[in-house]
Short mmCIF file of C-alpha atoms in Angstrom, two decimals:
data_model
loop_
_atom_site.label_atom_id
_atom_site.label_comp_id
_atom_site.label_asym_id
_atom_site.label_seq_id
_atom_site.Cartn_x
_atom_site.Cartn_y
_atom_site.Cartn_z
CA MET A 21 18.96 -12.57 1.71
CA LEU A 22 20.84 -11.57 -1.43
CA LEU A 23 24.41 -12.68 -2.01
CA ILE A 24 26.02 -9.66 -3.63
CA SER A 25 29.37 -9.75 -5.31
CA CYS A 26 31.38 -6.61 -4.58
CA PRO A 27 33.79 -6.07 -7.52
CA TYR A 28 36.50 -5.17 -5.01
CA CYS A 29 35.91 -7.60 -2.12
CA GLY A 30 34.02 -10.56 -3.56
CA ALA A 31 30.71 -12.15 -2.60
CA ARG A 32 29.24 -10.97 0.72
CA ALA A 33 25.88 -11.02 2.48
CA GLU A 34 23.33 -8.35 1.62
CA THR A 35 23.51 -6.93 5.17
CA GLU A 36 26.98 -5.53 4.38
CA PHE A 37 25.55 -3.36 1.58
CA SER A 38 23.21 -0.42 1.16
CA TYR A 39 20.99 0.06 -1.85
CA GLY A 40 21.40 3.10 -4.07
CA GLY A 41 18.53 2.78 -6.53
CA GLU A 42 18.52 3.04 -10.31
CA ALA A 43 21.93 3.44 -11.91
CA GLY A 44 22.83 5.77 -14.76
CA ILE A 45 20.88 8.82 -13.61
CA GLU A 46 23.01 11.84 -14.37
CA ARG A 47 22.49 15.20 -12.77
CA PRO A 48 21.68 17.64 -15.60
CA LYS A 49 24.63 19.89 -16.44
CA ASP A 50 22.50 23.05 -16.40
CA PRO A 51 19.38 22.60 -14.23
CA HIS A 52 18.17 26.14 -15.00
CA ALA A 53 17.85 25.27 -18.66
CA LEU A 54 15.30 22.55 -17.89
CA SER A 55 11.52 22.77 -17.81
CA ASP A 56 9.73 21.78 -14.60
CA ALA A 57 8.72 18.52 -16.28
CA GLU A 58 12.31 17.70 -17.24
CA TRP A 59 13.57 18.51 -13.74
CA ALA A 60 10.80 16.35 -12.21
CA ASP A 61 11.80 13.57 -14.56
CA TYR A 62 15.38 13.72 -13.31
CA LEU A 63 14.38 14.01 -9.64
CA PHE A 64 11.49 11.60 -9.34
CA MET A 65 10.63 9.49 -12.37
CA ARG A 66 12.12 6.01 -12.37
CA LYS A 67 12.17 3.05 -14.73
CA ASN A 68 11.16 0.63 -11.96
CA PRO A 69 11.18 -2.32 -14.38
CA ARG A 70 9.66 -5.70 -13.80
CA GLY A 71 12.70 -7.68 -14.99
CA LEU A 72 16.35 -6.71 -15.46
CA HIS A 73 17.37 -3.62 -13.49
CA THR A 74 20.73 -1.87 -13.37
CA GLU A 75 21.18 -0.46 -9.90
CA LEU A 76 23.74 0.98 -7.53
CA TRP A 77 24.90 -0.63 -4.31
CA ILE A 78 27.53 0.50 -1.83
CA HIS A 79 29.63 -1.90 0.20
CA ALA A 80 28.85 0.14 3.31
CA GLN A 81 30.37 -2.26 5.81
CA GLY A 82 33.30 -3.26 3.62
CA CYS A 83 35.32 -1.20 1.16
CA ARG A 84 32.66 1.56 1.12
CA ARG A 85 32.76 1.83 -2.64
CA TRP A 86 29.80 2.23 -5.00
CA PHE A 87 29.35 -0.21 -7.86
CA LYS A 88 26.79 -1.31 -10.40
CA VAL A 89 24.70 -4.47 -10.24
CA GLU A 90 22.40 -5.96 -12.83
CA ARG A 91 19.61 -7.84 -11.09
CA ASP A 92 16.28 -9.38 -12.09
CA THR A 93 13.58 -7.70 -9.99
CA VAL A 94 11.30 -10.75 -10.13
CA SER A 95 13.69 -13.64 -9.48
CA TYR A 96 16.18 -11.35 -7.63
CA LYS A 97 18.96 -13.19 -9.48
CA ILE A 98 22.07 -11.03 -9.92
CA THR A 99 23.52 -11.37 -13.42
CA SER A 100 26.46 -8.99 -13.21
CA SER A 101 28.33 -6.76 -10.84
CA ARG A 102 31.01 -4.28 -11.91
CA GLU A 103 32.91 -1.10 -11.05
CA LEU A 104 31.64 2.30 -12.08
CA SER A 105 33.73 3.67 -14.91
CA LEU A 106 35.17 6.84 -13.44
CA GLY A 107 34.98 9.94 -15.56
CA ALA A 108 32.96 8.33 -18.32
CA SER A 109 29.20 8.76 -18.60
CA GLU A 110 27.28 6.05 -16.80
CA LYS A 111 24.05 6.85 -18.60
CA GLU A 112 22.35 3.73 -19.88
CA MET B 22 -28.37 -9.75 -4.66
CA LYS B 23 -29.92 -11.69 -1.80
CA LYS B 24 -29.69 -9.58 1.34
CA TYR B 25 -27.76 -11.10 4.22
CA SER B 26 -29.71 -10.88 7.48
CA VAL B 27 -30.71 -12.92 10.51
CA VAL B 28 -33.72 -14.09 8.53
CA SER B 29 -31.59 -15.30 5.61
CA LEU B 30 -29.23 -17.02 8.05
CA LEU B 31 -32.11 -18.88 9.68
CA ARG B 32 -33.77 -19.77 6.40
CA ASN B 33 -30.55 -21.15 4.99
CA ALA B 34 -29.78 -22.99 8.21
CA LEU B 35 -33.14 -24.77 7.90
CA SER B 36 -32.15 -25.95 4.41
CA TYR B 37 -28.76 -27.12 5.70
CA ASN B 38 -27.01 -24.16 3.99
CA ARG B 39 -27.39 -25.83 0.59
CA ASN B 40 -29.15 -22.92 -1.06
CA TRP B 41 -26.73 -20.03 -0.66
CA THR B 42 -26.13 -18.40 -4.02
CA GLU B 43 -22.79 -17.12 -5.28
CA ALA B 44 -21.90 -13.71 -3.89
CA TRP B 45 -21.02 -12.38 -7.36
CA ARG B 46 -21.29 -13.56 -10.95
CA SER B 47 -18.36 -14.59 -13.14
CA PRO B 48 -19.37 -13.21 -16.53
CA ALA B 49 -17.39 -13.46 -19.75
CA PRO B 50 -16.00 -10.05 -20.72
CA GLN B 51 -18.18 -7.97 -23.05
CA ARG B 52 -16.63 -6.30 -26.06
CA GLU B 53 -17.04 -2.80 -24.66
CA TYR B 54 -17.60 -0.99 -21.36
CA ASP B 55 -18.05 2.61 -20.32
CA VAL B 56 -15.30 2.17 -17.74
CA VAL B 57 -12.73 -0.58 -17.30
CA ILE B 58 -10.98 -0.77 -13.95
CA VAL B 59 -7.65 -2.60 -14.09
CA GLY B 60 -6.99 -4.34 -10.80
CA GLY B 61 -9.46 -6.29 -8.67
CA GLY B 62 -8.12 -5.46 -5.26
CA GLY B 63 -10.01 -3.56 -2.60
CA HIS B 64 -9.29 -0.19 -4.24
CA GLY B 65 -10.40 -1.31 -7.71
CA LEU B 66 -13.56 -3.00 -6.46
CA ALA B 67 -14.38 0.03 -4.30
CA THR B 68 -13.89 2.27 -7.33
CA ALA B 69 -16.32 0.17 -9.36
CA TYR B 70 -18.82 0.12 -6.50
CA TYR B 71 -18.79 3.90 -6.02
CA LEU B 72 -18.91 4.48 -9.81
CA ALA B 73 -22.15 2.52 -9.86
CA LYS B 74 -23.56 3.76 -6.58
CA GLU B 75 -22.58 7.45 -6.53
CA HIS B 76 -22.33 8.24 -10.23
CA GLY B 77 -24.80 5.84 -11.86
CA ILE B 78 -22.13 4.37 -14.16
CA ARG B 79 -22.94 0.67 -14.17
CA ASN B 80 -21.50 -0.53 -17.45
CA VAL B 81 -18.21 -1.22 -15.70
CA ALA B 82 -15.75 -4.12 -15.70
CA VAL B 83 -13.10 -4.87 -13.10
CA LEU B 84 -10.25 -6.88 -14.64
CA GLU B 85 -8.10 -8.93 -12.29
CA LYS B 86 -5.12 -10.98 -13.44
CA GLY B 87 -5.34 -13.42 -10.54
CA TRP B 88 -8.22 -13.61 -8.11
CA ILE B 89 -9.87 -10.65 -6.40
CA GLY B 90 -8.18 -9.55 -3.20
CA GLY B 91 -5.20 -11.82 -3.91
CA GLY B 92 -2.65 -9.02 -4.07
CA ASN B 93 -1.93 -6.45 -1.41
CA THR B 94 -5.55 -6.48 -0.22
CA GLY B 95 -4.94 -9.95 1.18
CA ARG B 96 -1.34 -9.29 2.24
CA ASN B 97 -1.52 -6.26 4.51
CA THR B 98 -1.75 -6.05 8.29
CA THR B 99 -5.30 -4.61 8.17
CA ILE B 100 -4.65 -1.44 10.19
CA VAL B 101 -7.06 1.46 9.69
CA ARG B 102 -6.32 4.98 11.00
CA SER B 103 -6.35 8.57 9.77
CA ASN B 104 -3.80 10.31 12.01
CA TYR B 105 -1.60 11.72 9.24
CA LEU B 106 0.26 14.97 9.79
CA TRP B 107 -0.50 17.08 6.74
CA THR B 108 -4.00 18.40 6.08
CA GLU B 109 -4.25 17.01 2.54
CA ALA B 110 -3.38 13.49 3.67
CA SER B 111 -5.34 13.50 6.90
CA LEU B 112 -8.54 14.69 5.19
CA LEU B 113 -8.25 11.94 2.56
CA TYR B 114 -7.68 9.22 5.15
CA GLU B 115 -10.38 10.66 7.41
CA LYS B 116 -12.88 10.47 4.53
CA SER B 117 -11.91 6.85 4.27
CA LEU B 118 -12.27 6.25 8.01
CA LYS B 119 -15.76 7.79 7.92
CA LEU B 120 -16.69 5.39 5.12
CA TRP B 121 -15.26 2.48 7.14
CA GLU B 122 -17.54 3.38 10.01
CA GLY B 123 -20.66 2.65 7.95
CA LEU B 124 -19.18 0.15 5.51
CA SER B 125 -20.64 -3.13 6.82
CA GLN B 126 -24.16 -1.66 6.69
CA ASP B 127 -23.58 0.03 3.36
CA LEU B 128 -22.30 -3.15 1.70
CA ASN B 129 -24.58 -5.52 3.65
CA TYR B 130 -21.40 -7.47 4.32
CA ASN B 131 -19.59 -7.77 7.64
CA VAL B 132 -16.10 -6.37 7.08
CA MET B 133 -15.40 -6.87 10.79
CA PHE B 134 -14.27 -3.29 11.25
CA SER B 135 -13.14 -3.08 14.84
CA GLN B 136 -12.30 0.35 16.26
CA ARG B 137 -10.00 -0.88 18.97
CA GLY B 138 -7.65 2.10 19.01
CA VAL B 139 -4.25 2.69 17.44
CA TYR B 140 -1.26 3.66 19.58
CA ASN B 141 1.79 5.22 17.92
CA LEU B 142 4.57 5.00 20.49
CA GLY B 143 7.17 7.63 21.30
CA HIS B 144 10.56 6.55 22.61
CA ASN B 145 12.46 9.78 23.04
CA LEU B 146 11.89 13.48 23.55
CA GLN B 147 11.79 14.28 19.83
CA ASP B 148 9.26 11.46 19.23
CA MET B 149 7.02 12.97 21.91
CA ARG B 150 7.32 16.46 20.40
CA ASP B 151 6.40 15.07 16.99
CA ILE B 152 3.48 13.21 18.53
CA GLU B 153 2.17 16.37 20.23
CA ARG B 154 2.49 18.27 16.98
CA ARG B 155 0.68 15.55 15.00
CA VAL B 156 -2.09 15.19 17.58
CA ALA B 157 -2.63 18.96 17.53
CA ALA B 158 -2.68 18.95 13.72
CA ASN B 159 -5.19 16.10 13.70
CA ARG B 160 -7.48 17.90 16.13
CA LEU B 161 -7.40 21.06 14.03
CA ASN B 162 -8.64 18.90 11.16
CA GLY B 163 -11.45 17.46 13.29
CA ILE B 164 -9.79 14.07 13.69
CA ASP B 165 -9.82 12.38 17.09
CA ALA B 166 -6.37 12.15 18.60
CA GLU B 167 -4.86 12.33 22.03
CA VAL B 168 -1.49 12.09 23.71
CA VAL B 169 -1.23 9.36 26.33
CA THR B 170 1.45 8.63 28.91
CA ALA B 171 3.42 5.43 29.33
CA GLU B 172 1.32 4.67 32.40
CA GLN B 173 -1.92 4.97 30.43
CA ILE B 174 -0.50 2.67 27.76
CA LYS B 175 0.51 0.12 30.40
CA ASN B 176 -3.00 0.20 31.88
CA ALA B 177 -4.61 -0.38 28.51
CA VAL B 178 -2.06 -2.89 27.20
CA PRO B 179 -0.64 -4.70 30.26
CA LEU B 180 1.76 -6.93 28.30
CA ILE B 181 3.79 -4.05 26.91
CA ASN B 182 7.21 -3.37 28.37
CA THR B 183 7.24 0.18 29.74
CA SER B 184 10.41 -0.32 31.77
CA SER B 185 12.79 2.64 31.60
CA ASN B 186 15.73 0.24 31.71
CA VAL B 187 15.70 -0.58 28.00
CA ARG B 188 17.37 0.88 24.95
CA TYR B 189 14.18 2.46 23.61
CA PRO B 190 11.95 3.19 26.62
CA ILE B 191 8.29 3.99 25.92
CA LEU B 192 7.64 7.57 26.99
CA GLY B 193 4.11 7.91 25.66
CA ALA B 194 2.07 7.62 22.51
CA SER B 195 -0.54 9.16 20.33
CA LEU B 196 -3.86 7.36 20.46
CA GLN B 197 -6.56 7.39 17.84
CA ARG B 198 -9.50 5.59 19.42
CA ARG B 199 -11.47 5.45 16.17
CA GLY B 200 -8.63 3.59 14.48
CA GLY B 201 -8.49 -0.18 14.43
CA VAL B 202 -8.50 -3.15 12.11
CA ALA B 203 -10.82 -4.77 9.56
CA ARG B 204 -10.92 -8.15 7.91
CA HIS B 205 -9.15 -7.56 4.61
CA ASP B 206 -10.62 -10.46 2.60
CA ALA B 207 -14.12 -9.41 3.61
CA VAL B 208 -13.46 -5.91 2.30
CA ALA B 209 -12.66 -7.27 -1.17
CA TRP B 210 -15.57 -9.70 -1.09
CA GLY B 211 -18.02 -7.15 0.28
CA PHE B 212 -17.16 -4.55 -2.38
CA ALA B 213 -17.21 -7.24 -5.09
CA ARG B 214 -20.66 -8.48 -4.06
CA ALA B 215 -22.12 -4.98 -3.75
CA ALA B 216 -20.59 -3.81 -7.06
CA ASP B 217 -21.79 -6.95 -8.82
CA ALA B 218 -25.30 -6.34 -7.52
CA LEU B 219 -25.23 -2.91 -9.19
CA GLY B 220 -24.27 -4.49 -12.53
CA VAL B 221 -20.47 -4.37 -12.47
CA ASP B 222 -18.75 -7.29 -14.24
CA ILE B 223 -15.94 -8.77 -12.17
CA ILE B 224 -13.62 -10.67 -14.49
CA GLN B 225 -10.90 -12.70 -12.84
CA GLN B 226 -7.98 -14.52 -14.51
CA CYS B 227 -7.83 -11.70 -17.03
CA GLU B 228 -4.47 -9.95 -17.25
CA VAL B 229 -4.12 -6.63 -19.02
CA THR B 230 -1.22 -6.77 -21.48
CA GLY B 231 -1.62 -3.44 -23.24
CA ILE B 232 -3.43 -0.11 -23.10
CA ASN B 233 -4.84 0.92 -26.47
CA ARG B 234 -4.76 4.57 -27.43
CA ASP B 235 -5.75 6.59 -30.44
CA ARG B 236 -4.60 10.20 -30.89
CA GLY B 237 -3.93 10.78 -27.21
CA ARG B 238 -7.12 9.14 -26.05
CA VAL B 239 -7.55 5.74 -24.44
CA THR B 240 -9.69 3.30 -26.43
CA GLY B 241 -9.47 0.12 -24.39
CA VAL B 242 -7.16 -2.60 -23.15
CA GLU B 243 -5.57 -5.74 -24.53
CA THR B 244 -6.04 -8.67 -22.19
CA THR B 245 -5.31 -12.37 -22.04
CA ARG B 246 -9.01 -12.79 -22.83
CA GLY B 247 -9.03 -10.53 -25.87
CA THR B 248 -9.44 -6.85 -26.59
CA ILE B 249 -11.87 -4.94 -24.40
CA ASN B 250 -12.85 -1.47 -25.56
CA ALA B 251 -13.57 1.23 -23.04
CA LYS B 252 -14.36 4.93 -23.00
CA LYS B 253 -12.37 5.31 -19.81
CA VAL B 254 -9.76 3.16 -18.10
CA GLY B 255 -8.84 3.40 -14.43
CA VAL B 256 -5.63 1.69 -13.39
CA VAL B 257 -5.30 0.71 -9.74
CA VAL B 258 -2.79 -2.13 -9.59
CA ALA B 259 -0.70 -1.44 -6.47
CA GLY B 260 2.83 -2.80 -6.95
CA ASN B 261 2.62 -3.03 -10.74
CA ALA B 262 1.76 0.63 -11.44
CA SER B 263 5.00 1.24 -13.34
CA VAL B 264 4.40 -1.83 -15.52
CA LEU B 265 0.97 -0.49 -16.52
CA GLY B 266 2.40 3.01 -16.87
CA ASP B 267 4.92 1.66 -19.38
CA MET B 268 2.05 0.26 -21.48
CA ALA B 269 0.66 3.78 -21.85
CA GLY B 270 4.03 5.51 -22.25
CA LEU B 271 3.84 7.18 -18.84
CA ARG B 272 6.83 7.68 -16.54
CA LEU B 273 5.84 7.42 -12.89
CA PRO B 274 7.69 8.55 -9.76
CA ILE B 275 7.29 5.11 -8.25
CA GLU B 276 9.56 2.36 -7.03
CA SER B 277 8.14 -1.06 -6.16
CA HIS B 278 9.54 -2.75 -3.08
CA PRO B 279 8.76 -5.97 -1.23
CA LEU B 280 6.97 -5.49 2.09
CA GLN B 281 6.84 -8.50 4.38
CA ALA B 282 4.45 -9.43 7.15
CA LEU B 283 3.83 -12.43 9.32
CA VAL B 284 1.32 -13.98 11.70
CA SER B 285 1.74 -16.17 14.74
CA GLU B 286 -0.14 -19.27 15.73
CA PRO B 287 -3.59 -18.38 17.15
CA MET B 288 -3.65 -17.59 20.85
CA LYS B 289 -6.16 -16.56 23.49
CA PRO B 290 -6.89 -12.80 23.41
CA VAL B 291 -3.87 -10.92 24.76
CA LEU B 292 -3.79 -7.67 22.80
CA ASP B 293 -6.88 -5.58 22.10
CA ALA B 294 -5.30 -2.53 20.51
CA VAL B 295 -3.04 -1.78 17.57
CA ILE B 296 0.50 -0.89 18.62
CA MET B 297 2.89 0.84 16.23
CA SER B 298 6.38 2.10 16.85
CA ASN B 299 8.64 4.24 14.69
CA ALA B 300 11.84 4.00 16.66
CA VAL B 301 12.03 0.25 17.06
CA HIS B 302 9.99 -0.04 13.84
CA GLY B 303 7.29 -2.62 14.04
CA TYR B 304 3.56 -2.83 14.35
CA ILE B 305 1.35 -5.47 15.86
CA SER B 306 -2.26 -6.32 16.53
CA GLN B 307 -4.17 -9.49 17.29
CA SER B 308 -6.74 -10.77 14.83
CA ASP B 309 -10.15 -11.98 15.96
CA LYS B 310 -8.91 -15.49 15.18
CA GLY B 311 -6.15 -14.98 17.75
CA GLU B 312 -3.10 -14.63 15.54
CA LEU B 313 -0.63 -11.86 16.21
CA VAL B 314 -0.40 -9.88 12.98
CA ILE B 315 3.03 -8.31 12.60
CA GLY B 316 4.62 -6.02 10.05
CA ALA B 317 7.34 -3.44 9.63
CA GLY B 318 9.44 -1.82 6.93
CA ILE B 319 10.08 -2.51 3.28
CA ASP B 320 13.09 -4.28 1.86
CA ALA B 321 15.56 -1.72 0.52
CA TYR B 322 15.73 -2.94 -3.07
CA ILE B 323 13.23 -2.84 -5.90
CA GLY B 324 11.45 -6.17 -6.08
CA TYR B 325 8.41 -7.62 -7.79
CA GLY B 326 8.94 -11.09 -6.35
CA GLN B 327 6.42 -10.88 -3.46
CA ARG B 328 9.15 -11.94 -1.10
CA GLY B 329 11.99 -10.19 0.69
CA SER B 330 15.12 -10.84 2.65
CA PHE B 331 15.26 -12.62 5.96
CA GLN B 332 17.09 -9.91 7.88
CA THR B 333 14.12 -7.60 7.35
CA ILE B 334 11.88 -10.01 9.22
CA GLU B 335 14.55 -10.39 11.86
CA HIS B 336 14.50 -6.60 12.47
CA THR B 337 10.72 -6.70 12.71
CA MET B 338 10.80 -9.46 15.30
CA GLU B 339 13.48 -7.65 17.30
CA ALA B 340 11.18 -4.65 17.48
CA ILE B 341 8.17 -6.69 18.55
CA ILE B 342 10.13 -8.49 21.24
CA ALA B 343 11.54 -5.20 22.52
CA LEU B 344 7.95 -4.01 23.00
CA PHE B 345 6.48 -7.34 24.15
CA PRO B 346 9.22 -9.55 25.64
CA MET B 347 6.74 -12.32 26.38
CA PHE B 348 6.05 -12.81 22.66
CA SER B 349 9.58 -14.22 22.27
CA ARG B 350 8.12 -17.68 22.84
CA VAL B 351 5.25 -17.33 20.37
CA ARG B 352 5.70 -19.40 17.24
CA MET B 353 5.19 -17.78 13.87
CA LEU B 354 2.83 -19.54 11.53
CA ARG B 355 3.09 -17.82 8.16
CA GLN B 356 5.23 -15.15 6.53
CA TRP B 357 4.71 -13.53 3.15
CA GLY B 358 5.53 -10.49 1.04
CA GLY B 359 3.61 -8.10 -1.15
CA ILE B 360 4.79 -5.47 -3.62
CA VAL B 361 4.24 -1.89 -2.55
CA ASP B 362 4.69 1.07 -4.87
CA ILE B 363 6.48 3.84 -3.03
CA CYS B 364 6.14 7.50 -4.03
CA PRO B 365 8.88 10.01 -3.19
CA ASP B 366 6.58 11.79 -0.72
CA ALA B 367 4.91 8.65 0.67
CA CYS B 368 1.54 9.86 -0.58
CA PRO B 369 -0.61 8.29 -3.28
CA ILE B 370 -1.37 9.45 -6.80
CA ILE B 371 -5.10 9.60 -7.63
CA SER B 372 -5.01 11.43 -10.86
CA LYS B 373 -5.80 12.07 -14.49
CA THR B 374 -2.89 11.44 -16.83
CA SER B 375 -1.56 12.92 -20.05
CA VAL B 376 -3.69 10.35 -21.91
CA ASP B 377 -7.38 11.38 -22.16
CA GLY B 378 -9.67 8.93 -20.40
CA LEU B 379 -6.81 7.17 -18.61
CA TYR B 380 -6.64 7.53 -14.84
CA PHE B 381 -4.09 6.22 -12.36
CA ASN B 382 -4.56 5.42 -8.69
CA CYS B 383 -1.25 4.22 -7.29
CA GLY B 384 1.66 4.95 -5.01
CA TRP B 385 -0.10 4.01 -1.78
CA GLY B 386 3.14 2.54 -0.55
CA THR B 387 2.92 0.68 2.71
CA GLY B 388 -0.40 2.13 3.84
CA GLY B 389 -3.09 1.60 1.24
CA PHE B 390 -5.45 -0.75 3.02
CA LYS B 391 -6.79 1.87 5.42
CA ALA B 392 -7.68 4.03 2.44
CA THR B 393 -9.62 1.38 0.51
CA PRO B 394 -13.09 2.98 0.64
CA GLY B 395 -11.86 6.57 0.38
CA SER B 396 -9.51 5.71 -2.46
CA GLY B 397 -12.35 4.09 -4.40
CA TRP B 398 -14.70 6.95 -3.59
CA THR B 399 -12.34 9.71 -4.80
CA PHE B 400 -11.10 7.68 -7.79
CA ALA B 401 -14.69 7.01 -8.90
CA HIS B 402 -15.38 10.73 -8.69
CA THR B 403 -12.24 11.52 -10.71
CA ILE B 404 -13.19 9.04 -13.44
CA ALA B 405 -16.89 9.93 -13.58
CA GLN B 406 -16.43 13.72 -13.58
CA ASN B 407 -13.11 13.71 -15.45
CA GLN B 408 -11.75 15.91 -12.69
CA PRO B 409 -10.56 15.21 -9.16
CA HIS B 410 -12.67 15.71 -6.07
CA GLU B 411 -11.26 18.41 -3.78
CA LEU B 412 -10.11 15.62 -1.45
CA ASN B 413 -7.80 14.08 -4.05
CA ALA B 414 -6.93 17.18 -6.09
CA PRO B 415 -3.65 17.59 -4.13
CA PHE B 416 -2.73 14.00 -5.08
CA ASP B 417 -2.38 14.81 -8.76
CA LEU B 418 0.54 13.39 -10.72
CA ARG B 419 1.57 16.95 -11.60
CA ARG B 420 2.60 17.68 -8.01
CA PHE B 421 6.00 16.25 -8.84
CA GLU B 422 6.43 19.03 -11.39
CA THR B 423 4.96 21.87 -9.37
CA GLY B 424 6.79 20.82 -6.22
CA ALA B 425 3.61 20.72 -4.13
CA LEU B 426 4.59 17.44 -2.49
CA ILE B 427 2.78 16.20 0.60
CA ASP B 428 5.71 14.98 2.59
CA GLU B 429 4.37 12.24 4.81
CA HIS B 430 7.68 10.34 5.02
CA GLY B 431 8.24 9.94 8.71
CA ALA B 432 5.46 12.43 9.42
CA ALA B 433 2.65 9.94 8.96
CA ALA B 434 2.93 8.37 12.39
CA VAL B 435 5.04 5.49 11.13
CA ALA B 436 8.36 5.26 9.33
CA HIS B 437 8.20 3.88 5.82
#
């Protein structure tokens, strides 16, 4: 089980959290301006890296806030955990 | 290839089994092949076999970074069925099931395919409505399926708990009698031996590190054993599809997750069917060796580590004990994880790509084993003809652009 550090509450067991997938995916400002391929890229295509991955988690059974975790997808070691910067672009 | 038969068994027994030959060669890689298949699991070996057998393309290499069948082929729970909801998916899996039914004879290798029946349990009214709908859909597609009552299940599987005084009572199930299990290692070995006999080179301990391209066309692969040129490259690497996609500059709609399974100590025969449940979420069968083979859902996070979190196994065991209270005292022997590549619509991709001569077969998620022969058969067709067979045409990578998804999430008889 992962030990995840919530930036607001501290380190808790993985069972308190829900996974939110790849971080930094922004909904396009004007979807109608996109081609089908670009829309598909936003909806479905993922980095899915073997190695460091920036991902979203929510402390579902705690403060219920979303935050960003950097984790190695092979060793599962978490290298950082921080708040989302509100208002600013989170695009990687 | 020396044919396996009663005669060969007797002859070798008389010579104290000292004269059996290797089931396949271990050649050094040649400099060039017509087709290179990346990934020596069941799907890759089946692809090579059908390329040679159905399409006469024998100058083929299968490259495997570890040993054949050491990935998801050897890590699954061996269930075979074709009772998917949507026509596109059910026809693909049914093609596979038909190939399973003659596979041991075709390969001259006993894959121990045992059609012992697969029950998909329903625990509430909506489950039963979904089951009736799926059974009707299956029958319209010519696939055997029936709805059975809790009483019929209890008669067939006496150990199951059909009490109504539980949180998730069993109200009924769908039953596919032609479904069952097969011995997964034997599937890899059988395809390897048969492909080798047709001239396919099986090269183990050979990891692909790059996909070479020239002006939009694939020219070969870089490997830990040197450059291997190829006119066509078929990639079928289960959990690592995105890693290989990266090498060719392709973005794939895939996320790789750990999927765990476990087996118990061997016991006397107690369970002669495959039992699957959505609501409590677990599936179980008993191997011919006597072990209970148990699996369930994926871990939530992306993971390439071939292991998952403990609470996922705990959920699985809760489900199994809810269905079979007496198994609470059975000791578990081994537990492991594999990496499954999940597509947004829980259906595979068997497809050409934007690179000429490069083909991808991936995204089988949690249910690829049952499709092993059909996957190889359709992928071989796609590579040989440079266009998909009608069975796998709907599973093109472009469906994510056109929107023609085949939404088997939750529809495919088991939650993912």
